[in-house]
Short mmCIF file of C-alpha atoms in Angstrom, two decimals:
data_model
loop_
_atom_site.label_atom_id
_atom_site.label_comp_id
_atom_site.label_asym_id
_atom_site.label_seq_id
_atom_site.Cartn_x
_atom_site.Cartn_y
_atom_site.Cartn_z
CA SER U 1220 -2.52 -81.91 -54.54
CA PHE U 1221 -4.88 -78.71 -53.88
CA ARG U 1222 -4.34 -75.17 -53.48
CA LEU U 1223 -6.70 -73.23 -50.65
CA VAL U 1224 -7.28 -69.95 -52.17
CA GLY U 1225 -9.99 -69.04 -49.18
CA LEU U 1226 -12.82 -70.15 -47.33
CA GLU U 1227 -15.36 -69.64 -50.13
CA CYS U 1228 -13.18 -71.83 -52.48
CA LEU U 1229 -13.29 -74.66 -49.98
CA LEU U 1230 -17.19 -74.42 -49.51
CA PHE U 1231 -17.62 -74.79 -53.43
CA GLY U 1232 -14.82 -77.56 -54.02
CA GLU U 1233 -12.39 -75.32 -56.11
CA THR U 1234 -9.17 -76.56 -57.00
CA SER U 1235 -6.02 -75.36 -59.06
CA ASN U 1236 -7.38 -76.94 -62.09
CA GLY U 1237 -11.12 -76.38 -61.47
CA ARG U 1238 -11.61 -80.02 -60.85
CA GLN U 1239 -13.72 -81.30 -57.75
CA SER U 1240 -11.93 -81.56 -54.78
CA ALA U 1241 -11.68 -85.02 -53.20
CA LEU U 1242 -13.37 -83.68 -50.18
CA HIS U 1243 -16.28 -82.98 -52.26
CA ARG U 1244 -16.33 -86.58 -54.28
CA MET U 1245 -19.86 -87.42 -53.58
CA PRO U 1246 -22.21 -89.58 -55.71
CA VAL U 1247 -24.92 -86.97 -55.87
CA VAL U 1248 -24.88 -84.84 -59.02
CA ALA U 1249 -26.12 -81.80 -57.03
CA TYR U 1250 -22.95 -81.41 -55.45
CA GLN U 1251 -20.96 -81.20 -58.86
CA PRO U 1252 -18.12 -78.44 -58.39
CA LEU U 1253 -18.82 -75.12 -60.34
CA ALA U 1254 -16.55 -74.44 -63.01
CA THR U 1255 -14.09 -71.38 -62.46
CA THR U 1256 -14.22 -70.09 -65.84
CA SER U 1257 -18.32 -69.71 -65.65
CA TYR U 1258 -18.12 -67.94 -62.33
CA PRO U 1259 -15.23 -65.31 -62.35
CA HIS U 1260 -16.60 -63.43 -59.25
CA ARG U 1261 -15.93 -66.69 -57.28
CA ARG U 1262 -12.30 -66.42 -57.93
CA CYS U 1263 -12.10 -62.64 -57.30
CA SER U 1264 -14.07 -63.29 -53.82
CA CYS U 1265 -11.61 -66.27 -52.93
CA ILE U 1266 -8.48 -63.60 -53.83
CA LEU U 1267 -9.99 -60.78 -51.63
CA SER U 1268 -10.53 -63.13 -48.76
CA GLN U 1269 -6.90 -64.04 -49.20
CA LEU U 1270 -5.91 -60.20 -49.14
CA CYS U 1271 -8.01 -59.49 -46.17
CA SER U 1272 -6.48 -62.32 -44.35
CA ILE U 1273 -2.81 -61.10 -45.06
CA TYR U 1274 -3.75 -57.49 -44.07
CA GLY U 1275 -5.51 -58.64 -41.17
CA VAL U 1276 -2.42 -60.40 -39.73
CA PHE U 1277 -0.24 -57.46 -40.53
CA GLY U 1278 -2.55 -55.21 -39.03
CA SER U 1279 -2.64 -57.38 -35.80
CA LEU U 1280 1.45 -57.64 -35.90
CA LEU U 1281 1.49 -53.91 -36.01
CA LEU U 1282 -0.80 -53.23 -32.94
CA LEU U 1283 1.45 -55.75 -31.09
CA LEU U 1284 4.33 -54.20 -31.99
CA CYS U 1285 2.84 -50.55 -30.85
CA LEU U 1286 2.06 -52.35 -27.69
CA ALA U 1287 5.35 -53.70 -26.89
CA THR U 1288 7.00 -50.30 -27.78
CA THR U 1289 4.80 -48.41 -25.61
CA TRP U 1290 5.44 -50.98 -22.50
CA TRP U 1291 9.06 -50.79 -23.26
CA TYR U 1292 9.17 -46.90 -23.08
CA ALA U 1293 7.30 -47.03 -19.90
CA PHE U 1294 9.45 -49.66 -18.63
CA ILE U 1295 12.99 -47.42 -19.67
CA LYS U 1296 11.15 -44.61 -18.00
CA MET U 1297 10.42 -46.05 -15.06
CA MET U 1298 13.79 -47.89 -14.40
CA TYR U 1299 15.77 -44.98 -15.57
CA LEU U 1300 14.07 -42.13 -14.15
CA ASP U 1301 16.62 -39.42 -13.07
CA PRO U 1302 16.49 -39.74 -9.09
CA ILE U 1303 17.01 -36.20 -8.73
CA LYS U 1304 13.92 -35.32 -10.56
CA ILE U 1305 11.85 -37.92 -8.11
CA SER U 1306 11.65 -35.77 -5.21
CA CYS U 1307 10.55 -32.09 -4.40
CA PRO U 1308 13.16 -30.09 -2.78
CA ARG U 1309 12.56 -29.67 1.10
CA ASN U 1310 13.89 -26.44 1.56
CA GLU U 1311 11.23 -24.33 2.71
CA THR U 1312 12.76 -21.10 1.16
CA GLN U 1313 12.54 -22.98 -2.60
CA ARG U 1314 8.83 -21.94 -3.02
CA GLN U 1315 8.99 -21.86 -6.73
CA ASP U 1316 9.86 -25.19 -7.50
CA PRO U 1317 9.79 -26.14 -11.28
CA GLY U 1318 8.74 -29.58 -12.64
CA GLY U 1319 5.53 -30.23 -10.94
CA CYS U 1320 6.45 -29.55 -6.94
CA TYR U 1321 3.51 -27.34 -5.52
CA PRO U 1322 4.81 -24.51 -3.52
CA GLN U 1323 1.60 -25.07 -1.07
CA ARG U 1324 3.29 -28.24 -0.09
CA HIS U 1325 5.44 -26.40 2.56
CA ASN U 1326 2.32 -24.70 4.07
CA ILE U 1327 0.36 -28.08 4.27
CA ALA U 1328 3.51 -29.72 5.81
CA SER U 1329 3.62 -26.86 8.44
CA ARG U 1330 -0.32 -27.58 9.12
CA ILE U 1331 0.26 -31.29 9.83
CA VAL U 1332 3.37 -30.45 12.10
CA LYS U 1333 1.20 -28.04 14.02
CA HIS U 1334 -1.54 -30.57 14.28
CA MET U 1335 0.71 -33.14 15.82
CA GLU U 1336 2.24 -30.61 18.23
CA HIS U 1337 -1.12 -29.62 19.20
CA LEU U 1338 -2.80 -33.11 19.66
CA GLU U 1339 -0.43 -34.50 22.64
CA GLY U 1340 2.82 -33.22 21.16
CA LEU U 1341 5.11 -35.37 19.28
CA HIS U 1342 7.76 -35.93 21.89
CA GLU U 1343 4.97 -36.70 24.48
CA ARG U 1344 3.62 -39.22 22.07
CA ALA U 1345 6.73 -40.91 21.49
CA ALA U 1346 7.34 -41.41 25.20
CA HIS U 1347 3.91 -42.78 25.45
CA LEU U 1348 4.64 -45.38 22.85
CA LYS U 1349 8.03 -46.21 23.42
CA HIS U 1350 7.63 -48.80 25.75
CA SER U 1351 5.26 -50.58 23.37
CA PHE U 1352 7.44 -50.40 20.60
CA ALA U 1353 10.54 -51.88 22.18
CA ASN U 1354 8.76 -54.94 23.63
CA ALA U 1355 6.65 -55.63 20.91
CA SER U 1356 6.86 -59.16 19.21
CA PRO U 1357 8.27 -60.45 16.91
CA PHE U 1358 10.11 -57.66 16.30
CA PRO U 1359 9.70 -53.68 17.82
CA HIS U 1360 6.72 -51.96 16.19
CA VAL U 1361 3.85 -49.96 17.11
CA HIS U 1362 1.04 -48.60 15.46
CA THR U 1363 -0.92 -44.82 16.49
CA ASP U 1364 -4.27 -43.28 15.13
CA ASN U 1365 -5.30 -40.36 14.06
CA LEU U 1366 -2.02 -38.43 14.12
CA PHE U 1367 -2.44 -36.57 10.84
CA PRO U 1368 -5.19 -33.90 10.32
CA GLU U 1369 -8.33 -35.65 8.80
CA ASP U 1370 -9.35 -32.47 6.42
CA VAL U 1371 -5.83 -32.81 4.84
CA LEU U 1372 -6.74 -36.78 4.40
CA HIS U 1373 -9.74 -36.11 3.13
CA LEU U 1374 -8.13 -34.12 0.06
CA LEU U 1375 -5.42 -36.34 -0.34
CA ARG U 1376 -7.78 -39.36 -0.81
CA LYS U 1377 -8.94 -37.55 -3.75
CA GLU U 1378 -5.40 -37.00 -5.21
CA PHE U 1379 -4.99 -40.80 -4.71
CA PRO U 1380 -6.27 -42.80 -7.64
CA GLU U 1381 -9.11 -45.24 -6.77
CA PRO U 1382 -10.19 -48.04 -9.11
CA THR U 1383 -12.98 -46.99 -11.56
CA GLY U 1384 -15.04 -50.28 -10.90
CA THR U 1385 -13.04 -52.31 -13.97
CA LEU U 1386 -11.26 -55.30 -12.58
CA PHE U 1387 -7.53 -54.76 -12.94
CA ASP U 1388 -5.94 -57.92 -13.82
CA GLY U 1389 -2.22 -56.91 -13.92
CA SER U 1390 -2.61 -57.29 -17.93
CA LEU U 1391 0.84 -56.19 -19.62
CA LEU U 1392 -1.38 -53.28 -21.27
CA GLN U 1393 -3.00 -52.13 -17.96
CA CYS U 1394 0.68 -52.27 -16.30
CA ALA U 1395 2.16 -50.24 -19.34
CA TRP U 1396 -0.77 -47.69 -18.78
CA ALA U 1397 0.14 -47.19 -15.22
CA ALA U 1398 4.02 -47.03 -15.95
CA ILE U 1399 3.30 -44.22 -18.64
CA ARG U 1400 1.60 -42.40 -15.78
CA GLY U 1401 4.72 -42.97 -13.51
CA TRP U 1402 3.45 -45.73 -11.66
CA ARG U 1403 5.46 -49.09 -11.26
CA CYS U 1404 3.22 -52.21 -11.72
CA ILE U 1405 4.08 -55.53 -9.75
CA ARG U 1406 2.30 -58.55 -11.20
CA LYS U 1407 4.24 -61.66 -9.97
CA ARG U 1408 2.35 -64.13 -7.94
CA GLY U 1409 4.33 -65.07 -4.88
CA ALA U 1410 5.85 -61.54 -4.49
CA GLY U 1411 3.56 -58.26 -4.97
CA PHE U 1412 0.51 -59.44 -7.05
CA LEU U 1413 -1.85 -56.61 -8.23
CA LYS U 1414 0.37 -53.73 -6.75
CA ILE U 1415 1.25 -50.63 -7.83
CA GLN U 1416 3.42 -48.03 -6.70
CA ASN U 1417 4.60 -44.18 -7.47
CA SER U 1418 7.68 -42.90 -5.76
CA ASN U 1419 7.75 -39.76 -7.83
CA GLU U 1420 6.89 -36.90 -5.91
CA ARG U 1421 6.41 -34.57 -8.83
CA THR U 1422 3.54 -36.57 -10.29
CA MET U 1423 1.60 -36.25 -7.12
CA GLY U 1424 -0.98 -33.75 -5.91
CA PRO U 1425 -0.20 -30.66 -3.46
CA ASN U 1426 -1.72 -32.73 -0.41
CA LEU U 1427 0.20 -35.82 -1.20
CA GLN U 1428 3.28 -33.81 -1.60
CA GLY U 1429 2.65 -32.07 1.57
CA VAL U 1430 2.39 -34.95 3.55
CA ILE U 1431 5.48 -36.62 2.32
CA THR U 1432 7.20 -33.30 3.21
CA ALA U 1433 5.80 -33.59 6.69
CA MET U 1434 7.21 -37.19 7.14
CA LYS U 1435 10.37 -36.02 5.68
CA SER U 1436 10.56 -32.71 8.41
CA HIS U 1437 13.05 -32.44 11.24
CA PRO U 1438 10.24 -32.59 13.87
CA PHE U 1439 8.80 -36.03 12.44
CA ILE U 1440 12.04 -37.47 12.22
CA THR U 1441 12.92 -36.60 15.64
CA PHE U 1442 9.75 -38.04 16.96
CA LEU U 1443 10.80 -41.34 15.31
CA GLU U 1444 14.35 -41.30 16.67
CA TYR U 1445 12.80 -40.83 20.19
CA LEU U 1446 10.34 -43.68 19.57
CA THR U 1447 12.48 -46.19 18.26
CA GLY U 1448 15.67 -45.33 19.92
CA ILE U 1449 17.64 -45.53 16.35
CA ALA U 1450 19.41 -42.23 15.49
CA PRO U 1451 20.34 -40.31 13.85
CA LEU U 1452 17.70 -41.19 10.87
CA PHE U 1453 17.86 -39.90 7.44
CA VAL U 1454 15.57 -39.84 4.44
CA ASP U 1455 16.15 -41.10 1.11
CA ASP U 1456 15.76 -38.37 -1.36
CA THR U 1457 15.53 -40.98 -4.22
CA ASN U 1458 12.52 -42.46 -2.83
CA GLU U 1459 13.65 -45.95 -3.51
CA GLY U 1460 10.34 -48.37 -2.97
CA SER U 1461 8.58 -45.28 -0.75
CA GLY U 1462 5.95 -43.35 -1.66
CA GLN U 1463 2.09 -44.18 -2.85
CA HIS U 1464 1.43 -47.71 -2.48
CA GLN U 1465 -2.14 -49.36 -3.79
CA ILE U 1466 -3.01 -53.17 -3.85
CA LEU U 1467 -5.92 -54.12 -5.95
CA ARG U 1468 -8.71 -56.59 -5.42
CA GLY U 1469 -7.10 -60.21 -5.71
CA GLY U 1470 -3.71 -58.49 -4.99
CA SER U 1471 -1.40 -59.69 -2.12
CA LEU U 1472 2.27 -58.92 -0.93
CA GLN U 1473 3.94 -61.88 0.07
CA ILE U 1474 5.70 -62.01 3.37
CA HIS U 1475 8.96 -60.73 2.98
CA ALA U 1476 12.07 -58.91 4.46
CA ASP U 1477 13.02 -55.55 2.70
CA PHE U 1478 16.24 -54.39 0.76
CA ASN U 1479 18.75 -53.25 3.56
CA MET U 1480 20.64 -50.68 1.48
CA ILE U 1481 19.94 -47.69 -1.16
CA ARG U 1482 21.10 -48.38 -4.38
CA ALA U 1483 21.81 -44.84 -4.89
CA ASN U 1484 23.96 -44.53 -1.61
CA ALA U 1485 25.88 -47.56 -0.50
CA GLY U 1486 26.75 -45.78 3.05
CA LEU U 1487 23.05 -45.65 4.14
CA TYR U 1488 21.45 -48.67 5.63
CA ARG U 1489 17.34 -49.22 6.06
CA ARG U 1490 16.39 -49.08 9.64
CA VAL U 1491 12.80 -48.24 10.22
CA ASN U 1492 9.81 -48.52 7.97
CA VAL U 1493 6.62 -46.13 8.58
CA PHE U 1494 3.17 -46.77 6.87
CA LEU U 1495 0.29 -44.18 6.89
CA TYR U 1496 -2.93 -45.95 5.72
CA LEU U 1497 -5.55 -44.32 3.80
CA ASN U 1498 -8.31 -46.56 3.88
CA HIS U 1499 -11.75 -44.97 5.21
CA ASP U 1500 -14.84 -47.68 6.21
CA TRP U 1501 -12.70 -50.36 5.76
CA ASP U 1502 -14.37 -53.69 6.13
CA GLU U 1503 -12.47 -56.27 8.23
CA ALA U 1504 -14.02 -58.56 5.94
CA TRP U 1505 -12.09 -57.20 2.97
CA GLY U 1506 -8.72 -58.46 4.48
CA GLY U 1507 -5.67 -56.67 3.95
CA ASP U 1508 -4.10 -56.78 7.57
CA LEU U 1509 -0.45 -56.15 7.71
CA GLU U 1510 0.89 -59.07 9.16
CA LEU U 1511 4.09 -59.76 11.41
CA TRP U 1512 5.75 -62.90 11.25
CA ASP U 1513 8.42 -64.64 13.53
CA ARG U 1514 11.69 -65.70 12.11
CA SER U 1515 10.75 -69.27 11.54
CA MET U 1516 7.73 -68.04 9.39
CA SER U 1517 5.72 -70.76 11.38
CA THR U 1518 3.69 -67.91 13.71
CA CYS U 1519 2.06 -64.81 12.58
CA ALA U 1520 2.68 -63.03 15.78
CA ALA U 1521 0.60 -59.80 15.28
CA ARG U 1522 -1.64 -58.23 12.79
CA ILE U 1523 -2.46 -54.89 12.16
CA ARG U 1524 -5.75 -53.49 10.37
CA PRO U 1525 -4.82 -50.88 7.61
CA LEU U 1526 -7.42 -48.30 8.98
CA ASN U 1527 -7.59 -44.64 7.88
CA ASN U 1528 -5.08 -42.29 9.71
CA ARG U 1529 -3.36 -45.37 11.08
CA LEU U 1530 0.71 -44.82 11.27
CA VAL U 1531 2.62 -48.01 11.67
CA VAL U 1532 6.13 -47.88 12.53
CA PHE U 1533 8.58 -50.92 12.81
CA SER U 1534 12.31 -51.61 12.53
CA THR U 1535 13.70 -53.00 9.83
CA THR U 1536 16.19 -55.81 9.79
CA ASP U 1537 17.16 -58.75 7.55
CA PHE U 1538 14.27 -60.63 9.67
CA SER U 1539 11.28 -58.40 10.00
CA TYR U 1540 9.01 -60.34 7.88
CA HIS U 1541 5.97 -58.67 7.24
CA GLY U 1542 3.21 -58.15 4.51
CA HIS U 1543 -0.22 -59.48 3.63
CA ALA U 1544 -0.20 -62.69 1.73
CA ASP U 1545 -3.95 -63.73 1.51
CA PRO U 1546 -5.52 -62.15 -1.84
CA LEU U 1547 -7.60 -58.77 -1.16
CA LEU U 1548 -11.31 -59.15 -1.14
CA CYS U 1549 -12.40 -55.75 -1.48
CA PRO U 1550 -14.77 -54.76 -4.06
CA VAL U 1551 -13.32 -53.74 -7.54
CA TYR U 1552 -14.15 -49.97 -6.78
CA ARG U 1553 -11.74 -50.10 -3.74
CA SER U 1554 -8.09 -50.58 -2.96
CA ARG U 1555 -5.40 -50.84 0.15
CA ARG U 1556 -3.67 -47.44 -0.09
CA SER U 1557 -0.92 -46.38 2.07
CA ILE U 1558 1.96 -43.92 2.07
CA ALA U 1559 5.56 -45.79 2.72
CA MET U 1560 8.35 -43.77 3.97
CA TYR U 1561 11.60 -45.38 4.82
CA TYR U 1562 14.62 -44.15 7.37
CA TYR U 1563 18.42 -44.93 7.39
CA THR U 1564 21.26 -44.73 9.46
CA THR U 1565 25.00 -44.53 8.55
CA GLN U 1566 25.27 -48.01 10.67
CA PRO U 1567 23.94 -51.30 9.79
CA ALA U 1568 21.56 -53.20 12.28
CA ALA U 1569 22.99 -55.22 15.22
CA LEU U 1570 24.75 -58.25 14.05
CA ALA U 1571 22.11 -60.74 15.34
CA ASP U 1572 19.55 -58.95 13.01
CA ARG U 1573 21.57 -58.84 9.63
CA LEU U 1574 22.79 -61.64 7.01
CA THR U 1575 26.14 -61.81 6.99
CA ASP U 1576 29.00 -63.59 4.64
CA SER U 1577 31.65 -66.28 6.07
CA ASP U 1578 33.63 -63.37 7.00
CA GLY U 1579 30.97 -61.74 9.10
CA ASN U 1580 30.45 -58.98 6.53
CA LEU U 1581 26.84 -57.49 5.62
CA VAL U 1582 25.25 -59.03 2.79
CA PRO U 1583 23.57 -56.47 0.61
CA HIS U 1584 20.18 -57.84 -0.67
CA SER U 1585 17.18 -56.88 -2.28
CA THR U 1586 13.67 -57.86 -1.04
CA LEU U 1587 13.58 -61.59 0.64
CA TYR U 1588 10.43 -63.14 -0.03
CA GLN U 1589 9.44 -65.91 2.54
CA ASP U 1590 7.08 -69.05 2.20
CA ARG U 1591 4.68 -69.37 5.16
CA LYS U 1592 4.99 -72.84 7.11
CA CYS U 1593 1.52 -72.14 8.62
CA GLU U 1594 -1.16 -71.99 6.16
CA SER U 1595 -2.49 -68.35 6.90
CA CYS U 1596 -2.60 -65.93 9.71
CA LEU U 1597 -6.57 -66.20 9.52
CA ASN U 1598 -6.16 -69.63 11.19
CA ALA U 1599 -6.09 -69.58 14.85
CA GLN U 1600 -3.21 -72.04 14.91
CA CYS U 1601 -0.95 -69.82 13.03
CA ARG U 1602 -1.36 -66.93 15.40
CA ALA U 1603 0.60 -66.39 18.42
CA HIS U 1604 -1.03 -66.88 21.79
CA GLY U 1605 -0.49 -65.86 25.47
#
């Protein structure tokens, strides 16, 4: 038997007793093995090679342990972040808020609401959109453009991270780095692939905080109540699932129905979704359209492009299937960006719009991902006609 001391030992045919290895038994005198006693530096080189190999493996294991620890810390931080510390107080009198909440967010929110009122009046705009919302297919929805002041959105886009040109592939290291900064990274194919999300207002810039404050304000909620006919509406101060949403090149969001109750408050039922898109100069060829599918998942009944300053409102039920399942084709230095806000009532949706058990009781659930029965909304045969 032989003992392999190192690569150099193998090359020189060295064995434990200095005899020729069977691998090198050749009838050529020039290939006679070298005696270890005559060349002690060869033995030393083999030992050093072995030590370097051992320390190399140890170093690699230590690096993997550090990465695993970092990822676990980020995961714990993300999953168990105190909900009280996620939202900024909406009380306008609390202007000196600690912990990352900018006092100027109240002024920015007031500017936004005044801009909305100056354009047309929120009540008038709601009245104009109300009929379209109620009669839309496959479920009540509507979109409206340029409701928010463009100068605020311009500053807001600078606070919204854009890819640096490096392809984000959803690796554990990249997701760990995103999680350390407070972002949740979703990398599951068939769900939200290459999607990152931030629900923590205290890590956002002043303009982002201002927009979210405006979307949680009484005038905006009243606008939604009149538009949808669903009232009274309440916001979620834990921001469960809402906030900044970003999908990167190659990413997708499988068609789904949303969770129907807040984990932190079992008495509130999710009823209205609002998306504000922030994608300037968006090329239609990049995809990313919001798709609305019927209950049978055989027809893509509506598509809405994610254009800058476009607000989408739709009713949330256990069958309001939406998403964008085709991979995003934007350049690596762009992404599909939006602010999502969800609104709740103390009463669930109508019985026909919710899942129930055998006794007719509402079934609490998380996101319900669906498989499309038609290949893609891009195909004409998958889209609704007429």
